[in-house]
Structures are given as structure tokens and as C-alpha cells.
PDB file of C-alpha atoms in Angstrom:
ATOM      1  CA  MET F  23       2.489  -1.201  11.000  1.00 49.00           C
ATOM      2  CA  THR F  24      -0.897  -0.957  11.924  1.00 44.00           C
ATOM      3  CA  THR F  25       0.346  -2.844   7.656  1.00 39.00           C
ATOM      4  CA  SER F  26      -0.287  -6.500   5.909  1.00 38.00           C
ATOM      5  CA  GLN F  27       0.434  -6.626   8.665  1.00 39.00           C
ATOM      6  CA  GLU F  28      -7.523  -4.864  18.527  1.00 37.00           C
ATOM      7  CA  ALA F  29      -9.774  -7.306  22.461  1.00 37.00           C
ATOM      8  CA  THR F  30      -8.526  -4.064  23.270  1.00 38.00           C
ATOM      9  CA  GLY F  31      -6.122  -3.523  20.367  1.00 39.00           C
ATOM     10  CA  PRO F  32      -2.398  -3.403  19.895  1.00 37.00           C
ATOM     11  CA  GLY F  33      -0.762  -1.709  22.762  1.00 37.00           C
ATOM     12  CA  GLU F  34      -3.888   0.117  23.739  1.00 39.00           C
ATOM     13  CA  THR F  35      -6.573   0.142  26.252  1.00 36.00           C
ATOM     14  CA  ARG F  36     -10.163  -0.562  25.299  1.00 36.00           C
ATOM     15  CA  MET F  37     -10.649   2.866  23.699  1.00 37.00           C
ATOM     16  CA  ALA F  38      -9.650   2.884  20.019  1.00 40.00           C
ATOM     17  CA  ASP F  39      -7.179   5.733  20.259  1.00 42.00           C
ATOM     18  CA  GLN F  40      -5.107   4.015  22.980  1.00 42.00           C
ATOM     19  CA  HIS F  41      -3.437   1.367  20.839  1.00 49.00           C
ATOM     20  CA  PRO F  42       0.392   1.512  21.105  1.00 50.00           C
ATOM     21  CA  HIS F  43       0.812  -0.226  17.750  1.00 51.00           C
ATOM     22  CA  HIS F  44      -0.523   2.881  16.022  1.00 49.00           C
ATOM     23  CA  ALA F  45       1.162   5.589  17.893  1.00 41.00           C
ATOM     24  CA  HIS F  46      -0.350   8.311  15.795  1.00 40.00           C
ATOM     25  CA  VAL F  47      -2.828   9.668  18.319  1.00 37.00           C
ATOM     26  CA  ALA F  48      -2.233  12.457  20.763  1.00 38.00           C
ATOM     27  CA  ALA F  49      -4.957  11.214  23.072  1.00 38.00           C
ATOM     28  CA  PRO F  50      -5.275   7.512  23.957  1.00 39.00           C
ATOM     29  CA  ALA F  51      -5.161   5.623  20.686  1.00 42.00           C
ATOM     30  CA  PRO F  52      -7.814   3.253  19.304  1.00 40.00           C
ATOM     31  CA  PRO F  53      -7.366  -0.221  20.739  1.00 39.00           C
ATOM     32  CA  GLY F  54      -6.009  -2.379  17.932  1.00 40.00           C
ATOM     33  CA  HIS F  55      -3.624  -0.134  16.170  1.00 43.00           C
ATOM     34  CA  GLY F  56      -1.405   1.259  18.731  1.00 42.00           C
ATOM     35  CA  VAL F  57      -1.047   4.736  19.798  1.00 39.00           C
ATOM     36  CA  PRO F  58      -2.052   6.967  16.879  1.00 42.00           C
ATOM     37  CA  PRO F  59       1.299   6.794  15.018  1.00 41.00           C
ATOM     38  CA  SER F  60       5.520   7.226 -13.797  1.00 40.00           C
ATOM     39  CA  PRO F  61       5.792   9.407 -20.919  1.00 42.00           C
ATOM     40  CA  ALA F  62       8.227   7.346 -22.459  1.00 41.00           C
ATOM     41  CA  TRP F  63       9.759   8.470 -25.747  1.00 37.00           C
ATOM     42  CA  PRO F  64      13.364   7.285 -25.233  1.00 39.00           C
ATOM     43  CA  TRP F  65      12.449   4.045 -27.014  1.00 35.00           C
ATOM     44  CA  PHE F  66      11.477   6.037 -30.116  1.00 35.00           C
ATOM     45  CA  THR F  67      14.849   7.760 -30.115  1.00 35.00           C
ATOM     46  CA  ALA F  68      16.571   4.414 -29.735  1.00 35.00           C
ATOM     47  CA  LEU F  69      14.531   3.026 -32.628  1.00 33.00           C
ATOM     48  CA  ALA F  70      15.406   5.987 -34.842  1.00 34.00           C
ATOM     49  CA  VAL F  71      19.103   5.588 -34.046  1.00 33.00           C
ATOM     50  CA  GLY F  72      18.815   1.894 -34.830  1.00 37.00           C
ATOM     51  CA  VAL F  73      17.239   2.635 -38.217  1.00 33.00           C
ATOM     52  CA  VAL F  74      19.982   5.125 -39.083  1.00 32.00           C
ATOM     53  CA  LEU F  75      22.720   2.684 -38.100  1.00 32.00           C
ATOM     54  CA  ALA F  76      21.049  -0.076 -40.071  1.00 34.00           C
ATOM     55  CA  GLY F  77      20.857   2.219 -43.106  1.00 34.00           C
ATOM     56  CA  LEU F  78      24.542   3.114 -42.850  1.00 31.00           C
ATOM     57  CA  LEU F  79      25.497  -0.531 -42.645  1.00 31.00           C
ATOM     58  CA  ALA F  80      23.287  -1.439 -45.630  1.00 33.00           C
ATOM     59  CA  TRP F  81      24.485   1.480 -47.788  1.00 35.00           C
ATOM     60  CA  ARG F  82      28.200   0.808 -48.234  1.00 35.00           C
ATOM     61  CA  PRO F  83      29.561   3.429 -50.666  1.00 36.00           C
ATOM     62  CA  TRP F  84      32.809   1.473 -51.045  1.00 33.00           C
ATOM     63  CA  ASP F  85      30.777  -1.438 -52.456  1.00 39.00           C
ATOM     64  CA  GLN F  86      28.736   0.549 -55.023  1.00 42.00           C
ATOM     65  CA  PRO F  87      28.291  -0.992 -58.555  1.00 44.00           C
ATOM     66  CA  GLY F  88      31.139   0.026 -60.808  1.00 43.00           C
ATOM     67  CA  ALA F  89      33.607  -0.104 -57.970  1.00 42.00           C
ATOM     68  CA  GLY F  90      34.164  -3.813 -58.345  1.00 44.00           C
ATOM     69  CA  ALA F  91      31.418  -4.873 -56.007  1.00 46.00           C
ATOM     70  CA  ASP F  92      28.314  -6.888 -56.692  1.00 47.00           C
ATOM     71  CA  PRO F  93      25.127  -4.908 -57.244  1.00 48.00           C
ATOM     72  CA  LEU F  94      23.271  -4.104 -54.131  1.00 45.00           C
ATOM     73  CA  PRO F  95      20.200  -6.262 -53.453  1.00 49.00           C
ATOM     74  CA  THR F  96      16.817  -4.802 -54.197  1.00 49.00           C
ATOM     75  CA  VAL F  97      14.930  -3.700 -51.101  1.00 47.00           C
ATOM     76  CA  THR F  98      11.176  -4.174 -51.151  1.00 49.00           C
ATOM     77  CA  ALA F  99       9.221  -1.721 -49.088  1.00 49.00           C
ATOM     78  CA  THR F 100       6.438  -2.950 -46.885  1.00 50.00           C
ATOM     79  CA  PRO F 101       3.144  -2.215 -48.677  1.00 53.00           C
ATOM     80  CA  ASP F 102       0.655   0.154 -47.124  1.00 55.00           C
ATOM     81  CA  PRO F 103      -2.553  -1.379 -45.788  1.00 53.00           C
ATOM     82  CA  ALA F 104      -5.056  -2.232 -48.481  1.00 54.00           C
ATOM     83  CA  PRO F 105      -7.775   0.367 -49.041  1.00 58.00           C
ATOM     84  CA  GLY F 106     -10.408  -0.038 -46.402  1.00 55.00           C
ATOM     85  CA  GLU F 107      -8.134  -2.009 -44.126  1.00 55.00           C
ATOM     86  CA  PRO F 108      -7.777  -0.175 -40.813  1.00 56.00           C
ATOM     87  CA  ALA F 109      -4.329   0.519 -39.492  1.00 54.00           C
ATOM     88  CA  ALA F 110      -3.414  -0.922 -36.125  1.00 53.00           C
ATOM     89  CA  PRO F 111      -4.528   1.576 -33.513  1.00 56.00           C
ATOM     90  CA  GLU F 112      -2.050   3.048 -31.111  1.00 56.00           C
ATOM     91  CA  THR F 113      -2.867   2.517 -27.462  1.00 53.00           C
ATOM     92  CA  PRO F 114      -1.559   5.372 -25.364  1.00 58.00           C
ATOM     93  CA  ASP F 115      -0.807   4.713 -21.737  1.00 64.00           C
ATOM     94  CA  GLU F 116      -3.590   5.794 -19.425  1.00 66.00           C
ATOM     95  CA  PRO F 117      -2.551   8.466 -16.915  1.00 75.00           C
ATOM     96  CA  GLU F 118      -2.139   7.288 -13.363  1.00 86.00           C
ATOM     97  CA  VAL F 119      -4.861   8.132 -10.921  1.00 91.00           C
ATOM     98  CA  VAL F 120      -3.820  10.594  -8.245  1.00 96.00           C
ATOM     99  CA  LEU F 121      -6.151  10.829  -5.276  1.00 97.00           C
ATOM    100  CA  GLY F 122      -6.681  14.058  -3.362  1.00 96.00           C
ATOM    101  CA  ALA F 123      -7.849  14.944   0.103  1.00 96.00           C
ATOM    102  CA  ALA F 124     -11.477  14.922  -1.090  1.00 96.00           C
ATOM    103  CA  ASP F 125     -11.107  11.240  -2.047  1.00 97.00           C
ATOM    104  CA  VAL F 126      -9.884  10.033   1.336  1.00 97.00           C
ATOM    105  CA  ALA F 127     -13.347   9.397   2.805  1.00 97.00           C
ATOM    106  CA  SER F 128     -14.158   6.905   0.024  1.00 97.00           C
ATOM    107  CA  LEU F 129     -11.111   4.804   0.960  1.00 98.00           C
ATOM    108  CA  PHE F 130     -12.582   3.722   4.292  1.00 98.00           C
ATOM    109  CA  LEU F 131     -14.645   0.539   4.555  1.00 98.00           C
ATOM    110  CA  THR F 132     -18.400   0.880   4.243  1.00 98.00           C
ATOM    111  CA  ASP F 133     -20.566  -0.822   6.871  1.00 98.00           C
ATOM    112  CA  ASP F 134     -21.175  -3.782   4.538  1.00 98.00           C
ATOM    113  CA  GLU F 135     -17.485  -4.106   3.723  1.00 98.00           C
ATOM    114  CA  LEU F 136     -16.609  -3.926   7.408  1.00 98.00           C
ATOM    115  CA  ALA F 137     -19.066  -6.719   8.234  1.00 98.00           C
ATOM    116  CA  ARG F 138     -17.641  -8.908   5.471  1.00 98.00           C
ATOM    117  CA  ALA F 139     -14.058  -8.246   6.488  1.00 98.00           C
ATOM    118  CA  VAL F 140     -14.575  -8.699  10.241  1.00 98.00           C
ATOM    119  CA  PRO F 141     -17.779 -10.648  11.024  1.00 97.00           C
ATOM    120  CA  ASP F 142     -17.681  -9.709  14.712  1.00 96.00           C
ATOM    121  CA  ALA F 143     -17.897  -6.061  13.656  1.00 97.00           C
ATOM    122  CA  ALA F 144     -21.203  -6.565  11.823  1.00 97.00           C
ATOM    123  CA  GLY F 145     -23.603  -3.763  12.712  1.00 97.00           C
ATOM    124  CA  MET F 146     -20.778  -1.359  13.537  1.00 98.00           C
ATOM    125  CA  SER F 147     -19.639   1.706  11.630  1.00 98.00           C
ATOM    126  CA  LEU F 148     -16.174   3.193  11.446  1.00 98.00           C
ATOM    127  CA  ALA F 149     -16.144   6.481  13.359  1.00 97.00           C
ATOM    128  CA  PRO F 150     -13.596   9.291  12.892  1.00 96.00           C
ATOM    129  CA  ALA F 151     -10.746   9.356  15.365  1.00 95.00           C
ATOM    130  CA  ASP F 152     -10.550  13.143  15.309  1.00 89.00           C
ATOM    131  CA  GLU F 153      -7.596  13.412  17.676  1.00 91.00           C
ATOM    132  CA  ALA F 154      -5.458  10.881  15.792  1.00 93.00           C
ATOM    133  CA  VAL F 155      -2.223  12.271  14.393  1.00 94.00           C
ATOM    134  CA  TRP F 156       0.495  10.591  12.363  1.00 97.00           C
ATOM    135  CA  GLY F 157       3.679   9.464  14.007  1.00 95.00           C
ATOM    136  CA  LEU F 158       4.861   8.401  17.431  1.00 93.00           C
ATOM    137  CA  PRO F 159       4.073  10.369  20.592  1.00 89.00           C
ATOM    138  CA  THR F 160       6.778  12.630  21.961  1.00 89.00           C
ATOM    139  CA  GLY F 161       9.449  10.531  23.620  1.00 91.00           C
ATOM    140  CA  SER F 162       8.081   7.268  22.249  1.00 94.00           C
ATOM    141  CA  MET F 163      10.281   4.971  20.188  1.00 96.00           C
ATOM    142  CA  VAL F 164      10.249   1.578  18.507  1.00 97.00           C
ATOM    143  CA  ASP F 165      12.860  -0.991  19.464  1.00 96.00           C
ATOM    144  CA  PRO F 166      14.632  -1.912  17.251  1.00 97.00           C
ATOM    145  CA  ALA F 167      14.475   1.438  15.476  1.00 97.00           C
ATOM    146  CA  ALA F 168      14.700  -0.274  12.060  1.00 98.00           C
ATOM    147  CA  CYS F 169      11.166  -1.570  12.710  1.00 98.00           C
ATOM    148  CA  THR F 170       9.595   1.871  13.215  1.00 97.00           C
ATOM    149  CA  THR F 171       7.539   1.800  10.017  1.00 97.00           C
ATOM    150  CA  ALA F 172       5.893  -1.380  11.275  1.00 97.00           C
ATOM    151  CA  VAL F 173       4.075   1.090  13.529  1.00 96.00           C
ATOM    152  CA  THR F 174       3.979   4.292  11.473  1.00 97.00           C
ATOM    153  CA  VAL F 175       3.424   2.598   8.037  1.00 98.00           C
ATOM    154  CA  VAL F 176       5.380   5.319   6.191  1.00 98.00           C
ATOM    155  CA  GLU F 177       8.740   6.865   7.090  1.00 96.00           C
ATOM    156  CA  GLN F 178       7.802  10.518   6.594  1.00 95.00           C
ATOM    157  CA  GLU F 179       4.609  12.341   7.499  1.00 97.00           C
ATOM    158  CA  PRO F 180       2.156  11.953   4.601  1.00 97.00           C
ATOM    159  CA  GLU F 181       0.329  14.747   2.802  1.00 96.00           C
ATOM    160  CA  VAL F 182      -2.910  13.665   4.475  1.00 97.00           C
ATOM    161  CA  PHE F 183      -3.485  11.311   7.394  1.00 98.00           C
ATOM    162  CA  GLU F 184      -6.887  10.159   8.639  1.00 98.00           C
ATOM    163  CA  ARG F 185      -8.030   7.368  10.942  1.00 98.00           C
ATOM    164  CA  ARG F 186     -11.346   5.736  11.848  1.00 98.00           C
ATOM    165  CA  PHE F 187     -12.231   2.949  14.253  1.00 97.00           C
ATOM    166  CA  ALA F 188     -14.975   0.668  15.521  1.00 98.00           C
ATOM    167  CA  SER F 189     -14.836  -1.209  18.803  1.00 96.00           C
ATOM    168  CA  ASP F 190     -16.808  -3.271  21.294  1.00 95.00           C
ATOM    169  CA  ASP F 191     -16.044  -5.905  23.916  1.00 94.00           C
ATOM    170  CA  THR F 192     -15.039  -8.541  21.355  1.00 95.00           C
ATOM    171  CA  VAL F 193     -13.196  -6.787  18.549  1.00 97.00           C
ATOM    172  CA  THR F 194     -11.558  -3.497  17.582  1.00 97.00           C
ATOM    173  CA  VAL F 195     -11.031  -2.392  13.992  1.00 98.00           C
ATOM    174  CA  ILE F 196      -8.772   0.558  13.183  1.00 98.00           C
ATOM    175  CA  GLN F 197      -8.346   1.874   9.651  1.00 98.00           C
ATOM    176  CA  SER F 198      -5.829   4.555   8.663  1.00 98.00           C
ATOM    177  CA  VAL F 199      -5.180   6.330   5.354  1.00 98.00           C
ATOM    178  CA  ASP F 200      -1.751   7.754   4.488  1.00 98.00           C
ATOM    179  CA  LEU F 201      -2.098   9.885   1.337  1.00 98.00           C
ATOM    180  CA  LEU F 202       1.200  10.561  -0.454  1.00 98.00           C
ATOM    181  CA  ALA F 203       2.073  12.992  -3.251  1.00 97.00           C
ATOM    182  CA  ASP F 204       1.901  10.541  -6.181  1.00 97.00           C
ATOM    183  CA  PRO F 205       1.617   6.825  -7.009  1.00 97.00           C
ATOM    184  CA  SER F 206       5.365   6.336  -7.454  1.00 97.00           C
ATOM    185  CA  GLU F 207       6.048   7.685  -3.979  1.00 98.00           C
ATOM    186  CA  ALA F 208       3.311   5.485  -2.563  1.00 98.00           C
ATOM    187  CA  ARG F 209       4.712   2.397  -4.323  1.00 98.00           C
ATOM    188  CA  ALA F 210       8.150   3.102  -2.888  1.00 98.00           C
ATOM    189  CA  ALA F 211       6.673   3.496   0.594  1.00 98.00           C
ATOM    190  CA  PHE F 212       4.671   0.293   0.216  1.00 98.00           C
ATOM    191  CA  ASP F 213       7.738  -1.674  -0.902  1.00 98.00           C
ATOM    192  CA  ALA F 214       9.718  -0.294   2.019  1.00 98.00           C
ATOM    193  CA  LEU F 215       6.964  -1.314   4.416  1.00 98.00           C
ATOM    194  CA  VAL F 216       6.866  -4.861   3.051  1.00 98.00           C
ATOM    195  CA  GLY F 217      10.621  -5.070   3.560  1.00 98.00           C
ATOM    196  CA  VAL F 218      10.405  -3.897   7.162  1.00 98.00           C
ATOM    197  CA  LEU F 219       7.598  -6.300   7.973  1.00 98.00           C
ATOM    198  CA  GLY F 220       9.626  -9.166   6.583  1.00 97.00           C
ATOM    199  CA  GLU F 221      12.634  -8.208   8.703  1.00 98.00           C
ATOM    200  CA  CYS F 222      10.777  -7.503  11.946  1.00 98.00           C
ATOM    201  CA  PRO F 223       9.208 -10.626  13.423  1.00 97.00           C
ATOM    202  CA  GLU F 224       9.535  -9.052  16.886  1.00 98.00           C
ATOM    203  CA  TYR F 225       9.556  -5.420  18.004  1.00 97.00           C
ATOM    204  CA  GLN F 226       8.146  -3.240  20.734  1.00 96.00           C
ATOM    205  CA  GLN F 227       7.014   0.311  21.281  1.00 95.00           C
ATOM    206  CA  VAL F 228       8.496   2.053  24.292  1.00 94.00           C
ATOM    207  CA  ASN F 229       6.477   4.905  25.756  1.00 89.00           C
ATOM    208  CA  PRO F 230       7.734   7.122  28.598  1.00 86.00           C
ATOM    209  CA  GLY F 231       5.778   6.469  31.779  1.00 81.00           C
ATOM    210  CA  VAL F 232       3.297   4.180  30.040  1.00 79.00           C
ATOM    211  CA  ASP F 233       3.295   0.455  29.460  1.00 77.00           C
ATOM    212  CA  GLY F 234       4.119  -0.136  25.797  1.00 80.00           C
ATOM    213  CA  GLY F 235       3.353  -3.090  23.589  1.00 91.00           C
ATOM    214  CA  ALA F 236       5.412  -5.890  22.098  1.00 96.00           C
ATOM    215  CA  TRP F 237       4.591  -7.711  18.875  1.00 97.00           C
ATOM    216  CA  GLN F 238       5.445 -11.162  17.611  1.00 97.00           C
ATOM    217  CA  ALA F 239       4.502 -11.407  13.940  1.00 97.00           C
ATOM    218  CA  GLN F 240       4.291 -14.015  11.234  1.00 96.00           C
ATOM    219  CA  PRO F 241       5.971 -13.383   7.855  1.00 97.00           C
ATOM    220  CA  PRO F 242       3.900 -11.078   5.623  1.00 98.00           C
ATOM    221  CA  THR F 243       2.260 -12.191   2.392  1.00 97.00           C
ATOM    222  CA  THR F 244       1.490  -9.984  -0.608  1.00 97.00           C
ATOM    223  CA  ASP F 245      -1.055 -10.119  -3.415  1.00 96.00           C
ATOM    224  CA  ALA F 246      -0.412  -7.923  -6.490  1.00 94.00           C
ATOM    225  CA  GLY F 247      -3.068  -6.373  -8.716  1.00 93.00           C
ATOM    226  CA  ASP F 248      -4.738  -3.037  -9.447  1.00 94.00           C
ATOM    227  CA  VAL F 249      -4.746  -2.767  -5.685  1.00 97.00           C
ATOM    228  CA  THR F 250      -1.818  -4.559  -4.066  1.00 98.00           C
ATOM    229  CA  THR F 251      -1.974  -5.741  -0.472  1.00 98.00           C
ATOM    230  CA  VAL F 252       0.339  -7.016   2.225  1.00 98.00           C
ATOM    231  CA  VAL F 253      -1.183  -8.949   5.111  1.00 98.00           C
ATOM    232  CA  ARG F 254       0.283 -10.159   8.368  1.00 97.00           C
ATOM    233  CA  GLN F 255      -0.851 -11.816  11.558  1.00 97.00           C
ATOM    234  CA  ALA F 256       0.669 -10.848  14.892  1.00 97.00           C
ATOM    235  CA  THR F 257       0.186 -11.182  18.625  1.00 96.00           C
ATOM    236  CA  LEU F 258       0.355  -8.055  20.746  1.00 95.00           C
ATOM    237  CA  THR F 259       1.306  -8.301  24.388  1.00 94.00           C
ATOM    238  CA  ALA F 260       0.538  -5.280  26.531  1.00 89.00           C
ATOM    239  CA  GLU F 261      -0.285  -4.769  30.188  1.00 84.00           C
ATOM    240  CA  GLY F 262       0.030  -8.472  30.820  1.00 85.00           C
ATOM    241  CA  ALA F 263      -2.559  -9.475  28.213  1.00 90.00           C
ATOM    242  CA  SER F 264      -2.213 -10.872  24.694  1.00 93.00           C
ATOM    243  CA  SER F 265      -4.319  -9.851  21.716  1.00 95.00           C
ATOM    244  CA  PRO F 266      -4.338 -11.430  18.246  1.00 97.00           C
ATOM    245  CA  GLU F 267      -4.132  -9.041  15.302  1.00 98.00           C
ATOM    246  CA  VAL F 268      -4.725  -9.323  11.568  1.00 98.00           C
ATOM    247  CA  GLU F 269      -3.458  -6.352   9.612  1.00 98.00           C
ATOM    248  CA  VAL F 270      -3.699  -5.460   5.905  1.00 98.00           C
ATOM    249  CA  THR F 271      -2.155  -2.511   4.076  1.00 98.00           C
ATOM    250  CA  ALA F 272      -3.525  -1.817   0.575  1.00 98.00           C
ATOM    251  CA  LEU F 273      -1.737   0.282  -2.051  1.00 98.00           C
ATOM    252  CA  VAL F 274      -4.486   2.333  -3.735  1.00 98.00           C
ATOM    253  CA  ALA F 275      -3.004   4.737  -6.299  1.00 97.00           C
ATOM    254  CA  ASN F 276      -1.086   7.232  -4.119  1.00 98.00           C
ATOM    255  CA  ALA F 277      -2.604   6.077  -0.823  1.00 98.00           C
ATOM    256  CA  LEU F 278      -1.718   3.396   1.691  1.00 98.00           C
ATOM    257  CA  VAL F 279      -4.802   2.128   3.521  1.00 98.00           C
ATOM    258  CA  THR F 280      -4.108   0.063   6.632  1.00 98.00           C
ATOM    259  CA  THR F 281      -6.791  -1.983   8.365  1.00 98.00           C
ATOM    260  CA  THR F 282      -6.100  -3.699  11.690  1.00 98.00           C
ATOM    261  CA  ALA F 283      -8.499  -6.031  13.448  1.00 98.00           C
ATOM    262  CA  SER F 284      -7.741  -6.987  17.059  1.00 97.00           C
ATOM    263  CA  GLY F 285      -9.537  -9.537  19.191  1.00 97.00           C
ATOM    264  CA  VAL F 286      -9.680 -10.450  22.863  1.00 93.00           C
ATOM    265  CA  ASP F 287      -9.161 -14.210  22.674  1.00 92.00           C
ATOM    266  CA  PRO F 288      -5.473 -14.918  21.995  1.00 87.00           C
ATOM    267  CA  ASP F 289      -6.398 -18.251  20.423  1.00 89.00           C
ATOM    268  CA  VAL F 290      -9.023 -16.879  18.009  1.00 92.00           C
ATOM    269  CA  PRO F 291      -7.989 -14.588  15.108  1.00 94.00           C
ATOM    270  CA  PRO F 292     -10.345 -11.596  14.859  1.00 97.00           C
ATOM    271  CA  ALA F 293     -10.626 -12.013  11.079  1.00 97.00           C
ATOM    272  CA  ASP F 294      -9.721 -14.368   8.266  1.00 98.00           C
ATOM    273  CA  PRO F 295      -6.535 -12.847   6.773  1.00 97.00           C
ATOM    274  CA  ALA F 296      -7.452 -13.853   3.202  1.00 97.00           C
ATOM    275  CA  VAL F 297     -10.951 -12.396   3.495  1.00 98.00           C
ATOM    276  CA  LEU F 298      -9.747  -9.170   5.097  1.00 98.00           C
ATOM    277  CA  ALA F 299      -7.160  -8.744   2.324  1.00 98.00           C
ATOM    278  CA  GLN F 300      -9.756  -9.449  -0.375  1.00 98.00           C
ATOM    279  CA  VAL F 301     -12.207  -6.925   1.035  1.00 98.00           C
ATOM    280  CA  ALA F 302      -9.409  -4.359   1.337  1.00 98.00           C
ATOM    281  CA  ARG F 303      -8.567  -4.825  -2.353  1.00 98.00           C
ATOM    282  CA  GLU F 304     -12.214  -4.631  -3.422  1.00 98.00           C
ATOM    283  CA  ALA F 305     -12.764  -1.508  -1.331  1.00 98.00           C
ATOM    284  CA  GLY F 306      -9.735   0.121  -2.958  1.00 98.00           C
ATOM    285  CA  GLU F 307     -10.995  -0.782  -6.430  1.00 97.00           C
ATOM    286  CA  ARG F 308     -14.421   0.578  -5.528  1.00 97.00           C
ATOM    287  CA  ALA F 309     -12.900   3.846  -4.370  1.00 96.00           C
ATOM    288  CA  LEU F 310     -10.942   4.222  -7.624  1.00 96.00           C
ATOM    289  CA  ALA F 311     -14.004   3.430  -9.744  1.00 94.00           C
ATOM    290  CA  ASP F 312     -16.093   5.998  -7.859  1.00 87.00           C
ATOM    291  CA  ARG F 313     -13.809   8.916  -8.741  1.00 83.00           C
TER     292      ARG F 313
END
């Protein structure tokens, strides 16, 4: 995934759109992310049925007085609230937030958030990767195939896909937004991604005529909340060089927001995984609050 879980960036050259780990870009992908890749009334019905059944069991016509049975016990109704005493308010479920294309821009990290998440990127801004497209390049594949969403994040092309990046000689940060139709679809995609990441400690992207990238990843960790995240650390090997990666995918309503930081020193992580995940959650919460 470039999920939770870019030196030059995963499977890419120095330019941000040349990263093989995010094979969603027609032109060379950004360096760290690979080549640019629910009203519930049934309970009320059940309750009503339960009341009717209870009434039938309590009212036994074969045991009525005069038929040789003991008198039925007196039933005391529950008194209404005393005058002036407020009734317990009903709390209806709040409708789920559904983000649209106009909300996508707010999902990307601000300059301050970027600096907090990846200190080496302080002073940078995420720039649009205009040529980035979702999916793998023609002829490209992930081996094993079951690990494909580790690169593409979602299995099917999303309703909206956008990517931005920031890069210099020390670090590359790539952030992608996959906007799905509704929150339930996004939750299903997020859960599927977490499963793939847990089952794919090693995989590679094979590109025709071009050196691909191979990843060795640590098990992912998740943190649930209003914005749920999955974070993973990995090492990308491409063109004879190794690059450490920290990747976070945040579930924000009906969007999956993936942030990948890649460094040049294989022994130095480009970001603190816990901090990157925290900033990703806070940025998602900020985006929801700003609607």
C-alpha cells in the first residue's frame, strides 16, 4: 500500500511520481510511494412481537376465574412521569458524513501538519502530482498477486483519486486520497487492506522493462477511533539501494488517506510511526470538522 503501511521513495527514482510502490502514475511516480498505483427499526418490530407474545402468555383464557382457576394477578401499570418531570429524550443516530470531490483537498496535510508528521519535511508543501492515476501501469503486476492492494490500497478504482508529494535529498512524502461511494464501502476496503498488509510481509512489483521494487514489511498496527488508522514500517529495495518507509492509511468517513514517508538512510526511519499516525488521525478529524 502506499497503507499503515521515500531517499528516493519506494520503487522510484528521486522524482515523486517514480515510486514503484505506488504504481498509480502514468509518468514516473513520486519517490516514496511507488509508481502511481449504515435506520434501524427491526428492533422495534421485535419488541412489539415480544409484547404481543408476552400478553398472550399472560392472558390464558382457559384459566379465567369461574373456570376453576385462581384469579389472575392484578397488573399495575407504570405511572406516567410526574407533572413537570421531563421524559427521557430520544437520541436519534446522527447521519454518517459522506465526503464529496470538493472535500478531497482538505484531506491532505497542511504545511504545519506535514512538519509535525515528518520533521525532515519542515518547510515543504505537498504539491499536486497531476499525472498520477490510480492503479498499476500497463503490464505491471504485484508478486504475489494476493498482495496487490498493498500497492493500490483499494481493489477497485475509487470514485475520486488524488495524490500530492513533497521531496528533497533527504526525504520524500507521498499522500494519496481514495474517495469511495460511502462510509460502509470505505470501511470494507480499509478492513481488506489491513488483512492484506498482515498477510504480506514480503512482495514485489514487477514492471516490464523497468527495475521494480521489493518490500519487506513489519506487521501492521491499527488504532481505532473517529478516524481509524493502520501503520506499517517497511524497507524498499530498488535499483540496488534500500530505503526505509513509514506508511499510514487513515479511514476518514468514505475516504482512505494514505501517507508514505521514505528516507535515504536505511538505518534511520524517515518518521516516527506513532507520530505520523497521530497526525494523520488529527488531520482527518480536522477535515471532518471543517465541512
